[in-house]
mmCIF file of C-alpha atoms in Angstrom:
data_model
loop_
_atom_site.group_PDB
_atom_site.id
_atom_site.type_symbol
_atom_site.label_atom_id
_atom_site.label_comp_id
_atom_site.label_asym_id
_atom_site.label_seq_id
_atom_site.Cartn_x
_atom_site.Cartn_y
_atom_site.Cartn_z
ATOM 1 C CA MET A 1 -14.297 -28.200 -20.240
ATOM 2 C CA ASN A 2 -13.738 -29.416 -16.657
ATOM 3 C CA GLN A 3 -15.593 -27.286 -14.094
ATOM 4 C CA THR A 4 -12.586 -27.077 -11.775
ATOM 5 C CA TYR A 5 -10.391 -25.815 -14.584
ATOM 6 C CA GLU A 6 -13.072 -23.342 -15.632
ATOM 7 C CA ALA A 7 -13.161 -21.953 -12.091
ATOM 8 C CA VAL A 8 -9.372 -21.652 -11.944
ATOM 9 C CA SER A 9 -9.263 -20.076 -15.402
ATOM 10 C CA LYS A 10 -12.004 -17.585 -14.579
ATOM 11 C CA TYR A 11 -10.205 -16.489 -11.409
ATOM 12 C CA ILE A 12 -6.896 -15.906 -13.211
ATOM 13 C CA ASP A 13 -8.582 -14.090 -16.101
ATOM 14 C CA GLU A 14 -10.331 -11.777 -13.637
ATOM 15 C CA HIS A 15 -7.017 -11.011 -11.903
ATOM 16 C CA ARG A 16 -4.715 -10.502 -14.887
ATOM 17 C CA GLU A 17 -4.208 -6.802 -14.314
ATOM 18 C CA GLU A 18 -3.645 -7.440 -10.629
ATOM 19 C CA MET A 19 -1.001 -10.045 -11.455
ATOM 20 C CA ASN A 20 0.663 -7.578 -13.820
ATOM 21 C CA GLN A 21 0.768 -4.912 -11.123
ATOM 22 C CA VAL A 22 2.117 -7.277 -8.471
ATOM 23 C CA LEU A 23 4.866 -8.383 -10.850
ATOM 24 C CA MET A 24 5.737 -4.794 -11.746
ATOM 25 C CA ASN A 25 5.891 -3.890 -8.053
ATOM 26 C CA LEU A 26 8.144 -6.855 -7.339
ATOM 27 C CA VAL A 27 10.470 -6.166 -10.281
ATOM 28 C CA ASN A 28 10.743 -2.503 -9.311
ATOM 29 C CA LEU A 29 11.943 -3.668 -5.906
ATOM 30 C CA GLU A 30 15.318 -4.385 -7.452
ATOM 31 C CA GLY A 31 17.896 -6.541 -5.740
ATOM 32 C CA HIS A 32 21.190 -8.024 -6.902
ATOM 33 C CA TYR A 33 22.033 -11.002 -4.709
ATOM 34 C CA ALA A 34 24.759 -8.995 -2.953
ATOM 35 C CA GLU A 35 22.307 -6.180 -2.120
ATOM 36 C CA LYS A 36 20.925 -7.876 0.970
ATOM 37 C CA GLU A 37 18.645 -5.082 2.123
ATOM 38 C CA ASN A 38 17.111 -4.650 -1.319
ATOM 39 C CA VAL A 39 16.457 -8.367 -1.720
ATOM 40 C CA GLU A 40 14.903 -8.439 1.738
ATOM 41 C CA LYS A 41 12.545 -5.607 0.767
ATOM 42 C CA ALA A 42 11.385 -7.568 -2.276
ATOM 43 C CA MET A 43 11.058 -10.687 -0.156
ATOM 44 C CA ALA A 44 9.037 -8.788 2.462
ATOM 45 C CA TYR A 45 6.612 -7.500 -0.192
ATOM 46 C CA LEU A 46 5.970 -10.984 -1.536
ATOM 47 C CA CYS A 47 5.786 -12.528 1.925
ATOM 48 C CA GLY A 48 3.213 -9.952 2.984
ATOM 49 C CA LEU A 49 0.973 -11.061 0.118
ATOM 50 C CA LEU A 50 1.465 -14.712 1.099
ATOM 51 C CA GLU A 51 0.517 -13.966 4.705
ATOM 52 C CA GLU A 52 -2.630 -12.212 3.515
ATOM 53 C CA GLU A 53 -3.516 -15.426 1.703
ATOM 54 C CA GLY A 54 -3.172 -17.456 4.914
ATOM 55 C CA PHE A 55 0.362 -18.827 4.625
ATOM 56 C CA ARG A 56 2.451 -19.355 7.740
ATOM 57 C CA LEU A 57 6.004 -18.142 7.128
ATOM 58 C CA THR A 58 9.326 -19.321 8.532
ATOM 59 C CA ARG A 59 12.495 -17.340 7.879
ATOM 60 C CA HIS A 60 15.888 -19.032 7.734
ATOM 61 C CA GLU A 61 19.047 -16.914 7.997
ATOM 62 C CA VAL A 62 21.926 -18.330 5.964
ATOM 63 C CA ALA A 63 24.673 -15.658 6.014
ATOM 64 C CA GLU A 64 25.286 -12.146 7.335
ATOM 65 C CA ASP A 65 25.687 -10.715 3.842
ATOM 66 C CA ARG A 66 22.831 -12.539 2.073
ATOM 67 C CA ALA A 67 19.062 -12.560 2.232
ATOM 68 C CA GLY A 68 17.933 -15.903 3.565
ATOM 69 C CA VAL A 69 15.343 -18.521 2.709
ATOM 70 C CA VAL A 70 11.631 -18.205 3.481
ATOM 71 C CA THR A 71 9.329 -21.203 3.618
ATOM 72 C CA ALA A 72 5.594 -20.571 3.485
ATOM 73 C CA ILE A 73 2.944 -23.217 4.086
ATOM 74 C CA LEU A 74 -0.801 -23.093 3.633
ATOM 75 C CA GLY A 75 -3.177 -25.704 5.055
ATOM 76 C CA GLU A 76 -0.793 -27.522 7.385
ATOM 77 C CA ASP A 77 -3.662 -29.590 8.786
ATOM 78 C CA ARG A 78 -4.722 -30.896 5.392
ATOM 79 C CA PRO A 79 -4.227 -34.593 4.628
ATOM 80 C CA GLY A 80 -1.525 -35.793 2.303
ATOM 81 C CA LYS A 81 1.980 -34.662 1.542
ATOM 82 C CA PRO A 82 2.493 -31.004 0.587
ATOM 83 C CA VAL A 83 2.984 -29.931 -3.009
ATOM 84 C CA LEU A 84 5.949 -27.591 -3.366
ATOM 85 C CA LEU A 85 6.438 -24.451 -5.476
ATOM 86 C CA SER A 86 9.893 -22.894 -5.480
ATOM 87 C CA GLY A 87 11.556 -19.699 -6.656
ATOM 88 C CA HIS A 88 14.189 -17.072 -5.925
ATOM 89 C CA VAL A 89 13.791 -13.330 -5.404
ATOM 90 C CA ASP A 90 17.327 -12.093 -6.113
ATOM 91 C CA THR A 91 18.624 -11.150 -9.575
ATOM 92 C CA VAL A 92 21.991 -10.799 -11.309
ATOM 93 C CA PHE A 93 21.468 -7.072 -11.910
ATOM 94 C CA HIS A 94 22.654 -4.294 -9.629
ATOM 95 C CA THR A 95 20.002 -1.730 -8.797
ATOM 96 C CA GLY A 96 19.685 0.859 -11.554
ATOM 97 C CA ALA A 97 20.862 -1.340 -14.426
ATOM 98 C CA PHE A 98 17.523 -0.933 -16.225
ATOM 99 C CA GLY A 99 16.963 2.740 -15.448
ATOM 100 C CA SER A 100 13.967 4.094 -13.525
ATOM 101 C CA PRO A 101 11.415 2.694 -13.293
ATOM 102 C CA ALA A 102 13.028 -0.653 -13.877
ATOM 103 C CA CYS A 103 9.918 -2.401 -15.189
ATOM 104 C CA ARG A 104 7.576 -1.654 -18.068
ATOM 105 C CA ILE A 105 4.867 -3.392 -20.094
ATOM 106 C CA GLU A 106 4.594 -3.014 -23.865
ATOM 107 C CA ASP A 107 2.600 -5.009 -26.423
ATOM 108 C CA GLY A 108 1.897 -7.963 -24.152
ATOM 109 C CA LYS A 109 5.469 -8.244 -22.922
ATOM 110 C CA ILE A 110 6.947 -7.250 -19.577
ATOM 111 C CA TYR A 111 10.525 -5.976 -19.378
ATOM 112 C CA GLY A 112 12.832 -5.568 -16.404
ATOM 113 C CA PRO A 113 15.423 -7.169 -14.120
ATOM 114 C CA GLY A 114 14.245 -10.607 -13.150
ATOM 115 C CA VAL A 115 10.869 -10.593 -14.912
ATOM 116 C CA ILE A 116 11.511 -14.170 -16.034
ATOM 117 C CA ASP A 117 14.492 -15.058 -13.820
ATOM 118 C CA MET A 118 12.522 -15.336 -11.784
ATOM 119 C CA LYS A 119 10.115 -12.875 -10.228
ATOM 120 C CA GLY A 120 7.465 -13.777 -12.787
ATOM 121 C CA GLY A 121 7.573 -17.341 -11.461
ATOM 122 C CA ASP A 122 7.324 -16.090 -7.876
ATOM 123 C CA VAL A 123 4.141 -14.180 -8.732
ATOM 124 C CA MET A 124 2.799 -17.277 -10.462
ATOM 125 C CA ALA A 125 3.348 -19.317 -7.287
ATOM 126 C CA LEU A 126 1.369 -16.726 -5.320
ATOM 127 C CA TYR A 127 -1.534 -16.775 -7.776
ATOM 128 C CA ILE A 128 -1.530 -20.565 -8.049
ATOM 129 C CA ALA A 129 -2.188 -20.573 -4.317
ATOM 130 C CA LYS A 130 -4.751 -17.769 -4.580
ATOM 131 C CA ALA A 131 -6.646 -19.600 -7.331
ATOM 132 C CA LEU A 132 -6.653 -22.833 -5.322
ATOM 133 C CA ASN A 133 -7.917 -20.964 -2.270
ATOM 134 C CA HIS A 134 -10.626 -19.354 -4.352
ATOM 135 C CA ILE A 135 -12.000 -22.694 -5.603
ATOM 136 C CA GLY A 136 -11.874 -24.230 -2.126
ATOM 137 C CA TYR A 137 -9.013 -26.665 -2.670
ATOM 138 C CA THR A 138 -8.187 -28.445 0.603
ATOM 139 C CA GLU A 139 -6.698 -31.793 -0.441
ATOM 140 C CA ARG A 140 -3.030 -31.020 0.285
ATOM 141 C CA PRO A 141 -0.914 -28.375 1.961
ATOM 142 C CA ILE A 142 0.708 -25.899 -0.429
ATOM 143 C CA LYS A 143 4.322 -25.088 0.366
ATOM 144 C CA ILE A 144 6.399 -22.329 -1.209
ATOM 145 C CA ILE A 145 10.167 -21.889 -0.838
ATOM 146 C CA LEU A 146 11.589 -18.456 -1.664
ATOM 147 C CA VAL A 147 15.358 -18.035 -1.889
ATOM 148 C CA GLY A 148 17.390 -14.842 -1.494
ATOM 149 C CA ASP A 149 20.769 -15.756 -3.024
ATOM 150 C CA GLU A 150 20.199 -18.344 -5.747
ATOM 151 C CA GLU A 151 22.122 -16.296 -8.295
ATOM 152 C CA ALA A 152 25.129 -16.324 -5.935
ATOM 153 C CA ASP A 153 25.111 -20.143 -6.037
ATOM 154 C CA HIS A 154 24.815 -20.275 -2.208
ATOM 155 C CA VAL A 155 28.608 -19.994 -2.046
ATOM 156 C CA GLY A 156 29.731 -19.460 1.543
ATOM 157 C CA ASN A 157 26.431 -20.338 3.210
ATOM 158 C CA ASN A 158 24.098 -23.241 3.936
ATOM 159 C CA ALA A 159 21.026 -22.206 1.932
ATOM 160 C CA ASP A 160 21.292 -25.446 -0.032
ATOM 161 C CA GLU A 161 21.009 -27.508 3.144
ATOM 162 C CA THR A 162 17.992 -25.462 4.242
ATOM 163 C CA ILE A 163 16.276 -26.044 0.904
ATOM 164 C CA ILE A 164 16.934 -29.784 1.030
ATOM 165 C CA GLN A 165 15.602 -30.011 4.575
ATOM 166 C CA GLU A 166 12.497 -27.929 3.855
ATOM 167 C CA SER A 167 11.708 -29.930 0.708
ATOM 168 C CA ARG A 168 11.674 -33.314 2.394
ATOM 169 C CA GLY A 169 8.289 -34.970 2.613
ATOM 170 C CA CYS A 170 6.686 -33.141 -0.322
ATOM 171 C CA ILE A 171 4.904 -35.232 -2.940
ATOM 172 C CA CYS A 172 6.332 -33.263 -5.874
ATOM 173 C CA ALA A 173 7.652 -29.840 -6.780
ATOM 174 C CA PHE A 174 7.245 -27.275 -9.530
ATOM 175 C CA ASN A 175 10.220 -24.944 -9.850
ATOM 176 C CA MET A 176 9.036 -21.681 -11.385
ATOM 177 C CA GLU A 177 12.271 -20.882 -13.236
ATOM 178 C CA PRO A 178 11.826 -19.307 -16.718
ATOM 179 C CA GLY A 179 9.776 -21.181 -19.276
ATOM 180 C CA ASP A 180 11.393 -22.336 -22.494
ATOM 181 C CA MET A 181 10.647 -20.608 -25.815
ATOM 182 C CA LYS A 182 10.475 -24.062 -27.453
ATOM 183 C CA ASN A 183 7.850 -25.250 -24.930
ATOM 184 C CA ARG A 184 10.129 -27.704 -23.155
ATOM 185 C CA LEU A 185 10.153 -28.454 -19.436
ATOM 186 C CA VAL A 186 13.431 -28.928 -17.582
ATOM 187 C CA ILE A 187 13.937 -32.516 -16.427
ATOM 188 C CA GLY A 188 17.634 -32.343 -15.449
ATOM 189 C CA ARG A 189 20.377 -29.873 -14.617
ATOM 190 C CA LYS A 190 24.139 -29.838 -14.204
ATOM 191 C CA THR A 191 26.113 -28.278 -11.421
ATOM 192 C CA GLN A 192 28.716 -25.530 -11.844
ATOM 193 C CA HIS A 193 32.159 -24.849 -10.357
ATOM 194 C CA THR A 194 34.466 -21.917 -11.096
ATOM 195 C CA PHE A 195 38.271 -21.898 -10.959
ATOM 196 C CA PHE A 196 39.972 -18.555 -10.331
ATOM 197 C CA VAL A 197 43.650 -18.854 -11.285
ATOM 198 C CA SER A 198 46.546 -16.474 -10.529
ATOM 199 C CA VAL A 199 49.781 -16.829 -12.515
ATOM 200 C CA GLU A 200 53.031 -15.184 -11.360
ATOM 201 C CA GLY A 201 55.936 -14.527 -13.697
ATOM 202 C CA VAL A 202 58.854 -12.112 -14.024
ATOM 203 C CA GLY A 203 58.216 -8.751 -15.628
ATOM 204 C CA GLY A 204 60.510 -6.711 -17.787
ATOM 205 C CA HIS A 205 60.970 -4.624 -20.916
ATOM 206 C CA ALA A 206 59.337 -6.194 -23.976
ATOM 207 C CA GLY A 207 62.417 -5.500 -26.115
ATOM 208 C CA ASN A 208 65.346 -5.797 -23.686
ATOM 209 C CA ASP A 209 64.239 -8.528 -21.264
ATOM 210 C CA VAL A 210 62.768 -11.188 -23.529
ATOM 211 C CA LEU A 211 65.373 -13.721 -22.321
ATOM 212 C CA THR A 212 65.052 -13.035 -18.602
ATOM 213 C CA GLY A 213 61.368 -12.198 -18.400
ATOM 214 C CA LYS A 214 58.750 -14.852 -17.608
ATOM 215 C CA ASN A 215 55.516 -13.894 -19.349
ATOM 216 C CA ALA A 216 52.602 -14.608 -17.017
ATOM 217 C CA LEU A 217 50.070 -13.916 -19.761
ATOM 218 C CA LEU A 218 51.666 -16.436 -22.120
ATOM 219 C CA GLU A 219 51.835 -19.016 -19.320
ATOM 220 C CA ALA A 220 48.137 -18.440 -18.633
ATOM 221 C CA ALA A 221 47.349 -18.857 -22.331
ATOM 222 C CA PHE A 222 49.060 -22.253 -22.420
ATOM 223 C CA LYS A 223 47.071 -23.322 -19.373
ATOM 224 C CA VAL A 224 43.770 -22.047 -20.756
ATOM 225 C CA VAL A 225 44.208 -23.972 -24.014
ATOM 226 C CA ASP A 226 44.932 -27.258 -22.254
ATOM 227 C CA ILE A 227 42.202 -26.772 -19.655
ATOM 228 C CA SER A 228 39.708 -26.213 -22.485
ATOM 229 C CA LYS A 229 40.622 -29.605 -23.959
ATOM 230 C CA LEU A 230 39.183 -31.319 -20.875
ATOM 231 C CA ALA A 231 35.629 -30.621 -22.040
ATOM 232 C CA ASN A 232 33.569 -33.636 -23.070
ATOM 233 C CA LEU A 233 30.406 -32.368 -24.699
ATOM 234 C CA GLU A 234 29.251 -35.890 -25.569
ATOM 235 C CA ILE A 235 28.548 -36.520 -21.883
ATOM 236 C CA GLY A 236 27.564 -32.924 -21.165
ATOM 237 C CA SER A 237 30.762 -31.602 -19.579
ATOM 238 C CA SER A 238 31.618 -28.044 -20.561
ATOM 239 C CA VAL A 239 34.798 -26.097 -19.798
ATOM 240 C CA THR A 240 34.555 -22.377 -20.494
ATOM 241 C CA PRO A 241 37.382 -19.872 -19.935
ATOM 242 C CA SER A 242 35.462 -16.724 -19.119
ATOM 243 C CA ILE A 243 37.709 -13.944 -17.754
ATOM 244 C CA ILE A 244 41.375 -13.006 -18.239
ATOM 245 C CA ASN A 245 43.283 -9.974 -16.978
ATOM 246 C CA ALA A 246 46.972 -9.211 -17.436
ATOM 247 C CA GLY A 247 49.394 -6.397 -18.127
ATOM 248 C CA ARG A 248 49.322 -2.647 -17.680
ATOM 249 C CA GLN A 249 51.635 -1.552 -20.490
ATOM 250 C CA SER A 250 51.831 -2.805 -24.078
ATOM 251 C CA SER A 251 55.642 -2.599 -24.081
ATOM 252 C CA ALA A 252 56.132 -4.634 -20.900
ATOM 253 C CA ILE A 253 56.240 -8.345 -20.155
ATOM 254 C CA PRO A 254 53.306 -9.076 -17.786
ATOM 255 C CA ASP A 255 54.448 -10.394 -14.421
ATOM 256 C CA HIS A 256 50.938 -11.300 -13.284
ATOM 257 C CA CYS A 257 47.827 -12.752 -14.928
ATOM 258 C CA GLU A 258 44.469 -13.889 -13.615
ATOM 259 C CA PHE A 259 41.841 -15.949 -15.392
ATOM 260 C CA ALA A 260 38.635 -17.780 -14.590
ATOM 261 C CA VAL A 261 37.208 -21.030 -15.930
ATOM 262 C CA ASP A 262 33.589 -22.182 -15.594
ATOM 263 C CA ILE A 263 32.993 -25.953 -15.583
ATOM 264 C CA ARG A 264 29.643 -27.772 -15.668
ATOM 265 C CA PHE A 265 28.974 -31.467 -15.342
ATOM 266 C CA ASN A 266 26.350 -34.080 -14.519
ATOM 267 C CA THR A 267 27.956 -36.503 -12.064
ATOM 268 C CA PRO A 268 30.365 -36.382 -9.111
ATOM 269 C CA GLU A 269 32.726 -38.728 -10.967
ATOM 270 C CA GLU A 270 32.949 -36.355 -13.913
ATOM 271 C CA GLY A 271 33.474 -33.456 -11.545
ATOM 272 C CA GLN A 272 36.395 -35.275 -9.964
ATOM 273 C CA ARG A 273 37.955 -35.921 -13.394
ATOM 274 C CA LEU A 274 37.694 -32.259 -14.333
ATOM 275 C CA HIS A 275 39.076 -31.058 -11.006
ATOM 276 C CA GLU A 276 42.056 -33.397 -11.157
ATOM 277 C CA GLY A 277 42.804 -32.428 -14.743
ATOM 278 C CA ILE A 278 42.561 -28.686 -14.138
ATOM 279 C CA GLU A 279 44.589 -28.805 -10.946
ATOM 280 C CA GLY A 280 47.325 -30.761 -12.731
ATOM 281 C CA ILE A 281 47.518 -28.195 -15.529
ATOM 282 C CA ILE A 282 47.629 -25.308 -13.060
ATOM 283 C CA ALA A 283 50.492 -26.996 -11.178
ATOM 284 C CA HIS A 284 52.516 -27.539 -14.368
ATOM 285 C CA SER A 285 54.794 -24.690 -15.527
ATOM 286 C CA TYR A 286 54.944 -24.402 -19.302
ATOM 287 C CA ILE A 287 57.388 -21.514 -18.910
ATOM 288 C CA PRO A 288 60.044 -22.391 -16.291
ATOM 289 C CA GLY A 289 60.118 -19.823 -13.530
ATOM 290 C CA THR A 290 56.383 -19.137 -13.479
ATOM 291 C CA THR A 291 54.100 -20.301 -10.685
ATOM 292 C CA ALA A 292 50.340 -20.479 -10.294
ATOM 293 C CA SER A 293 47.739 -20.798 -7.580
ATOM 294 C CA PHE A 294 43.948 -21.066 -7.607
ATOM 295 C CA ARG A 295 40.740 -21.018 -5.617
ATOM 296 C CA THR A 296 37.375 -22.507 -6.485
ATOM 297 C CA ASP A 297 33.820 -21.370 -5.989
ATOM 298 C CA ILE A 298 31.631 -24.451 -5.694
ATOM 299 C CA ALA A 299 28.015 -23.818 -6.618
ATOM 300 C CA LYS A 300 25.826 -25.545 -4.049
ATOM 301 C CA PHE A 301 23.430 -27.109 -6.512
ATOM 302 C CA VAL A 302 23.149 -30.875 -6.744
ATOM 303 C CA PRO A 303 23.287 -32.078 -10.373
ATOM 304 C CA TYR A 304 20.446 -34.349 -11.374
ATOM 305 C CA ASN A 305 19.150 -36.320 -14.312
ATOM 306 C CA GLU A 306 15.599 -37.344 -15.127
ATOM 307 C CA THR A 307 14.196 -39.848 -12.620
ATOM 308 C CA GLU A 308 11.140 -42.087 -12.902
ATOM 309 C CA GLY A 309 9.240 -39.640 -10.726
ATOM 310 C CA ILE A 310 10.180 -36.687 -12.928
ATOM 311 C CA ALA A 311 9.191 -38.655 -16.035
ATOM 312 C CA ARG A 312 5.790 -39.410 -14.480
ATOM 313 C CA MET A 313 5.329 -35.735 -13.626
ATOM 314 C CA HIS A 314 6.124 -34.783 -17.206
ATOM 315 C CA ASP A 315 3.612 -37.339 -18.495
ATOM 316 C CA MET A 316 1.005 -36.035 -16.049
ATOM 317 C CA VAL A 317 1.395 -32.420 -17.161
ATOM 318 C CA ASN A 318 1.200 -33.457 -20.807
ATOM 319 C CA ASP A 319 -1.937 -35.552 -20.181
ATOM 320 C CA ILE A 320 -3.606 -32.519 -18.652
ATOM 321 C CA ALA A 321 -2.289 -30.140 -21.319
ATOM 322 C CA ARG A 322 -3.803 -32.346 -24.028
ATOM 323 C CA GLU A 323 -7.160 -32.372 -22.227
ATOM 324 C CA LEU A 324 -7.113 -28.575 -22.155
ATOM 325 C CA GLY A 325 -6.163 -28.244 -25.808
ATOM 326 C CA MET A 326 -2.731 -26.890 -24.934
ATOM 327 C CA PRO A 327 0.426 -27.929 -26.820
ATOM 328 C CA GLU A 328 2.392 -30.766 -25.270
ATOM 329 C CA PHE A 329 5.706 -30.029 -23.581
ATOM 330 C CA GLY A 330 9.037 -31.396 -24.667
ATOM 331 C CA LYS A 331 12.008 -32.090 -22.423
ATOM 332 C CA VAL A 332 15.339 -30.339 -21.969
ATOM 333 C CA HIS A 333 18.392 -30.926 -19.772
ATOM 334 C CA ARG A 334 19.821 -27.541 -18.843
ATOM 335 C CA GLY A 335 23.419 -26.487 -18.362
ATOM 336 C CA GLY A 336 22.258 -23.628 -16.144
ATOM 337 C CA VAL A 337 21.890 -24.503 -12.482
ATOM 338 C CA SER A 338 18.965 -24.060 -10.090
ATOM 339 C CA ASP A 339 17.664 -25.199 -6.725
ATOM 340 C CA SER A 340 15.731 -28.006 -8.420
ATOM 341 C CA GLY A 341 18.776 -30.196 -7.852
ATOM 342 C CA ASN A 342 18.588 -29.568 -4.126
ATOM 343 C CA ILE A 343 14.876 -30.397 -4.119
ATOM 344 C CA VAL A 344 15.469 -33.609 -6.074
ATOM 345 C CA ALA A 345 18.233 -34.437 -3.573
ATOM 346 C CA ALA A 346 15.520 -34.395 -0.903
ATOM 347 C CA GLY A 347 13.756 -37.205 -2.746
ATOM 348 C CA VAL A 348 11.111 -34.987 -4.340
ATOM 349 C CA PRO A 349 10.398 -35.344 -8.100
ATOM 350 C CA THR A 350 10.629 -31.870 -9.631
ATOM 351 C CA LEU A 351 9.656 -30.261 -12.908
ATOM 352 C CA ASP A 352 11.675 -27.147 -13.627
ATOM 353 C CA GLY A 353 11.111 -24.308 -16.096
ATOM 354 C CA MET A 354 7.423 -23.950 -15.192
ATOM 355 C CA GLY A 355 7.534 -20.142 -15.057
ATOM 356 C CA ILE A 356 6.708 -17.312 -17.441
ATOM 357 C CA VAL A 357 8.137 -17.780 -20.929
ATOM 358 C CA GLY A 358 10.537 -15.189 -22.282
ATOM 359 C CA GLU A 359 14.068 -14.509 -23.419
ATOM 360 C CA PHE A 360 17.384 -12.925 -22.433
ATOM 361 C CA ALA A 361 17.682 -13.909 -18.779
ATOM 362 C CA HIS A 362 20.846 -12.347 -17.278
ATOM 363 C CA ASN A 363 20.731 -9.667 -19.980
ATOM 364 C CA THR A 364 19.342 -6.137 -20.027
ATOM 365 C CA ARG A 365 16.999 -7.199 -22.849
ATOM 366 C CA GLU A 366 15.170 -9.577 -20.473
ATOM 367 C CA TYR A 367 11.443 -9.854 -21.121
ATOM 368 C CA GLY A 368 8.512 -12.176 -20.468
ATOM 369 C CA ILE A 369 5.342 -12.903 -22.426
ATOM 370 C CA LEU A 370 2.429 -12.071 -20.132
ATOM 371 C CA GLN A 371 -0.029 -14.508 -21.721
ATOM 372 C CA THR A 372 2.241 -17.406 -20.763
ATOM 373 C CA MET A 373 2.152 -16.264 -17.140
ATOM 374 C CA TYR A 374 -1.631 -16.543 -17.085
ATOM 375 C CA ASP A 375 -1.775 -19.823 -19.034
ATOM 376 C CA ARG A 376 0.867 -21.591 -16.986
ATOM 377 C CA THR A 377 -0.572 -20.365 -13.695
ATOM 378 C CA LYS A 378 -3.869 -21.961 -14.686
ATOM 379 C CA LEU A 379 -2.155 -25.172 -15.791
ATOM 380 C CA VAL A 380 -0.118 -25.698 -12.623
ATOM 381 C CA ALA A 381 -3.011 -24.810 -10.320
ATOM 382 C CA TYR A 382 -5.319 -27.220 -12.123
ATOM 383 C CA THR A 383 -2.631 -29.932 -12.222
ATOM 384 C CA ILE A 384 -2.343 -29.722 -8.428
ATOM 385 C CA THR A 385 -6.061 -30.497 -8.146
ATOM 386 C CA ARG A 386 -5.487 -33.657 -10.219
ATOM 387 C CA LEU A 387 -2.492 -35.081 -8.323
ATOM 388 C CA GLU A 388 -4.574 -37.817 -6.681
ATOM 389 C CA GLU A 389 -5.094 -39.433 -10.083
ATOM 390 C CA TYR A 390 -1.374 -40.009 -10.628
ATOM 391 C CA GLU A 391 1.207 -42.130 -8.822
ATOM 392 C CA LEU A 392 4.180 -39.919 -8.090
#
């Protein structure tokens, strides 16, 4: 076994319980993306540990109602381009959703809000740096980007621009989003837009006014059906009606209806096709006398597909995994979004899904497998020491 890997592995094995405790502490510092103060407390805890390790931190404010972006760099005076690790500290869960305490460990698994999505990955980034420090690694600067509102899609702020700017000049990036249960690494992601539609009709009595009433719910249903037909799964475009609200009385014709549609796609051209199609359907009245309006939330994540640089990174990780007797990684293109697209947009090849493996992200059953946290921390740390052998 390679001596460098043995040193990295020994360090992580000796600090397993410490890693567990740091992750539990971080998860118990709960923070839905809209809970700015809570997210900032979690960010401050993690940043304090990074500063203790020698990182220099820069804080970037992005919006009054959101925690910002923190960039941390270690070894600025080292030669070579920095290697980047990225993660987010916010979650989709409001404080208290998991009870108190929020986090627990049972039978080798850790449960709680954000354990895989993605506070486990944040802790891995910290311990990758700690392991590299411990073995005396000085070849390249280590840069970490921590984000405070990834789950909010950066809507209404410029966090995406900050991430792109701060990623420029790095040799490669490992995004510590949740690992895949089928041992695949993420080599591409879509982007996501949401349409929020309001339909106005004419209300009335369900028995007496069927000729004069204009049923907003029925109009919305016609629109939803036709909007759904715009999906093209063969090229990866999904159209998902996700919310609908109408009516207050079962014996009345609804005069108002609201619904939401989630769309995901891989290219700007496909996004334009979907937008034009949906907007045309919203503008058309299936029931004369009804009207509709809409707004869109545009997730600020650049869609990306596998590049030559990403393919080389994947090959590199698999070469090293084979040497270590670890199973090789497959590839997957995700429909879920992440800041990897913004990093790739900065010209930096990025492997995503490098974090702790588990299941049920965005669900109160969320859990991570602790052994994968240790194994993958070792793998990424050791891979960083081998970057000079590969052309990225």
